[in-house]
Amino acid sequence: MSKKVLTTPSAPPAMGPYSVAVEANGFVFFSGQVGLLPEGGRAEDDVNIQTRQ
């Protein structure tokens, strides 16, 4: 199984010993994502807005 650790400067860094996301066998797995904005603070309380940010 091949895997690739994904990072982006548009997201806050991981706050623990894990990757923000990992791609494996055509799937992308996200870990520990919360509704925070890169510049700090919380995103709106709407899961759709948090997903798109």
N, CA and C of each residue as an Amber inpcrd file, in Angstrom:
protein
   159
   0.8520000  -1.1720000   0.0000000   0.0000000   0.0000000   0.0000000
   0.8970000   1.2340000   0.0000000   0.6660000   2.1320000  -0.9420000
   1.4230000   3.3810000  -0.9750000   0.6520000   4.4530000  -0.2180000
   1.3830000   5.3300000   0.4400000   0.7320000   6.4410000   1.1290000
   1.5750000   7.6920000   0.9710000   0.8930000   8.8360000   0.9960000
   1.5510000  10.1270000   0.8380000   0.9850000  11.0610000   1.9020000
   1.8540000  11.6700000   2.6850000   1.4350000  12.6360000   3.6920000
   1.1660000  13.9620000   2.9940000   0.0050000  14.5560000   3.2490000
  -0.3910000  15.8110000   2.6100000  -0.2970000  16.9560000   3.6100000
   0.2020000  18.0890000   3.1410000   0.2660000  19.3020000   3.9480000
  -0.1870000  20.4700000   3.0950000  -0.5510000  21.5580000   3.7380000
  -0.9320000  22.7710000   3.0290000  -0.6280000  23.9800000   3.9090000
  -0.1310000  25.0610000   3.3300000   0.0880000  26.2720000   4.1210000
  -1.2290000  26.9770000   4.4540000  -2.3360000  26.5340000   3.8510000
  -3.6400000  27.1510000   4.0770000  -4.3460000  26.6140000   5.3140000
  -3.7560000  25.6370000   5.9840000  -4.3780000  25.0530000   7.1700000
  -3.4470000  25.2080000   8.3640000  -4.0330000  25.2960000   9.5480000
  -3.1760000  25.3290000  10.7330000  -2.3710000  24.0370000  10.8210000
  -1.1850000  24.0700000  11.4000000  -0.3940000  22.8370000  11.5220000
  -1.0790000  21.8500000  12.4600000  -0.7650000  20.5830000  12.3000000
  -1.3110000  19.5570000  13.1830000  -0.9090000  19.8650000  14.6220000
  -1.8270000  19.6600000  15.5500000  -1.5700000  19.9840000  16.9520000
  -1.1220000  18.7600000  17.7450000  -0.8840000  17.6700000  17.0810000
  -0.4560000  16.4510000  17.7560000   0.4730000  15.6640000  16.8580000
   0.7900000  14.4370000  17.2550000   1.7320000  13.6140000  16.4860000
   1.0670000  12.8870000  15.3190000   0.4070000  13.6310000  14.4660000
  -0.2700000  13.0330000  13.3200000  -0.1760000  13.9760000  12.1370000
  -0.5130000  13.4880000  10.9740000  -0.5090000  14.2970000   9.7550000
  -1.8680000  14.9520000   9.5830000  -1.8970000  16.0990000   8.9190000
  -3.1650000  16.7550000   8.6220000  -4.0130000  15.8550000   7.7310000
  -3.3830000  15.2210000   6.7390000  -4.0940000  14.3110000   5.8380000
  -3.1020000  13.3230000   5.2340000  -3.6170000  12.1600000   4.8630000
  -2.8130000  11.1270000   4.2140000  -3.6070000  10.5840000   3.0370000
  -2.9400000  10.4670000   1.8890000  -3.5480000   9.8480000   0.7090000
  -3.0250000   8.4210000   0.6220000  -3.9450000   7.4500000   0.4870000
  -3.5500000   6.0440000   0.3900000  -4.5270000   5.3060000  -0.5120000
  -4.0100000   4.6780000  -1.5400000  -4.8160000   3.8600000  -2.4590000
  -6.0430000   4.5890000  -3.0000000  -5.8900000   5.8540000  -3.3520000
  -6.9810000   6.6160000  -3.9500000  -7.9390000   7.2520000  -2.9560000
  -7.6900000   7.0990000  -1.6690000  -8.5200000   7.7130000  -0.6360000
  -7.7030000   8.7670000   0.0870000  -8.3880000   9.7990000   0.6150000
  -7.7250000  10.8090000   1.4370000  -8.3480000  10.7370000   2.8240000
  -7.5000000  10.5730000   3.8260000  -7.9320000  10.4740000   5.2150000
  -7.4910000  11.7320000   5.9550000  -8.4300000  12.3800000   6.6450000
  -8.1580000  13.5960000   7.4040000  -8.1690000  13.2540000   8.8850000
  -7.3200000  13.9150000   9.6530000  -7.2120000  13.6040000  11.0700000
  -7.2360000  14.8770000  11.8990000  -8.0710000  14.8830000  12.9120000
  -8.0610000  15.9690000  13.8790000  -8.4230000  17.3310000  13.3210000
  -9.2530000  17.3810000  12.3040000  -9.6160000  18.6640000  11.7190000
 -10.6760000  19.3520000  12.5700000 -10.4550000  20.5990000  12.8490000
 -11.4060000  21.4140000  13.6040000 -11.6580000  22.6950000  12.8250000
 -12.6800000  23.4040000  13.1840000 -13.0620000  24.6070000  12.4490000
 -12.2310000  25.8270000  12.8090000 -10.9160000  25.7580000  12.6060000
 -10.0430000  26.8980000  12.8750000  -9.5920000  27.5290000  11.5700000
  -9.4530000  28.8380000  11.5840000  -8.9340000  29.5580000  10.4300000
  -7.4110000  29.5930000  10.5030000  -6.7120000  29.6140000   9.3560000
  -5.2430000  29.6420000   9.3660000  -4.6660000  30.8150000  10.1550000
  -5.3340000  31.9640000  10.1270000  -4.8270000  33.1450000  10.8330000
  -5.2440000  33.1640000  12.3040000  -5.9430000  32.1270000  12.7420000
  -6.3930000  32.0250000  14.1290000  -7.8820000  32.2740000  14.2370000
  -8.4600000  31.8120000  15.2860000  -9.8930000  31.9790000  15.4950000
 -10.6890000  30.8440000  14.8740000 -11.9650000  30.8250000  15.2090000
 -12.8450000  29.7650000  14.7350000 -13.5610000  30.1700000  13.4600000
 -13.8080000  29.1700000  12.6190000 -14.6470000  29.3730000  11.4430000
 -16.0990000  29.4230000  11.9230000 -16.9880000  29.7910000  11.0560000
 -18.3990000  29.8590000  11.4220000 -18.8950000  28.5020000  11.8880000
 -19.9920000  28.5060000  12.6420000 -20.5420000  27.2720000  13.2120000
 -21.3900000  26.4930000  12.2240000 -20.9560000  26.4020000  11.0100000
 -21.6720000  25.6830000   9.9560000 -20.6990000  24.6950000   9.3270000
 -21.0210000  23.4060000   9.3750000 -20.1050000  22.3820000   8.8770000
 -19.7980000  22.5660000   7.3930000 -20.7370000  23.0740000   6.6070000
 -20.4860000  23.3080000   5.1840000 -19.4220000  24.3840000   4.9860000
 -19.4940000  25.4570000   5.7400000 -18.4970000  26.5310000   5.6440000
 -17.1460000  26.0260000   6.1380000 -17.1340000  25.2740000   7.2350000
 -15.8800000  24.7410000   7.7560000 -15.2310000  23.7800000   6.7680000
 -16.0280000  22.9940000   6.0630000 -15.4950000  22.0430000   5.0850000
 -14.8640000  22.7630000   3.9100000 -15.4560000  23.8530000   3.4570000
 -14.9540000  24.5850000   2.2850000 -13.7570000  25.4690000   2.6070000
 -13.6330000  25.8860000   3.8480000 -12.5430000  26.7950000   4.2080000
 -11.2540000  26.1270000   4.0260000
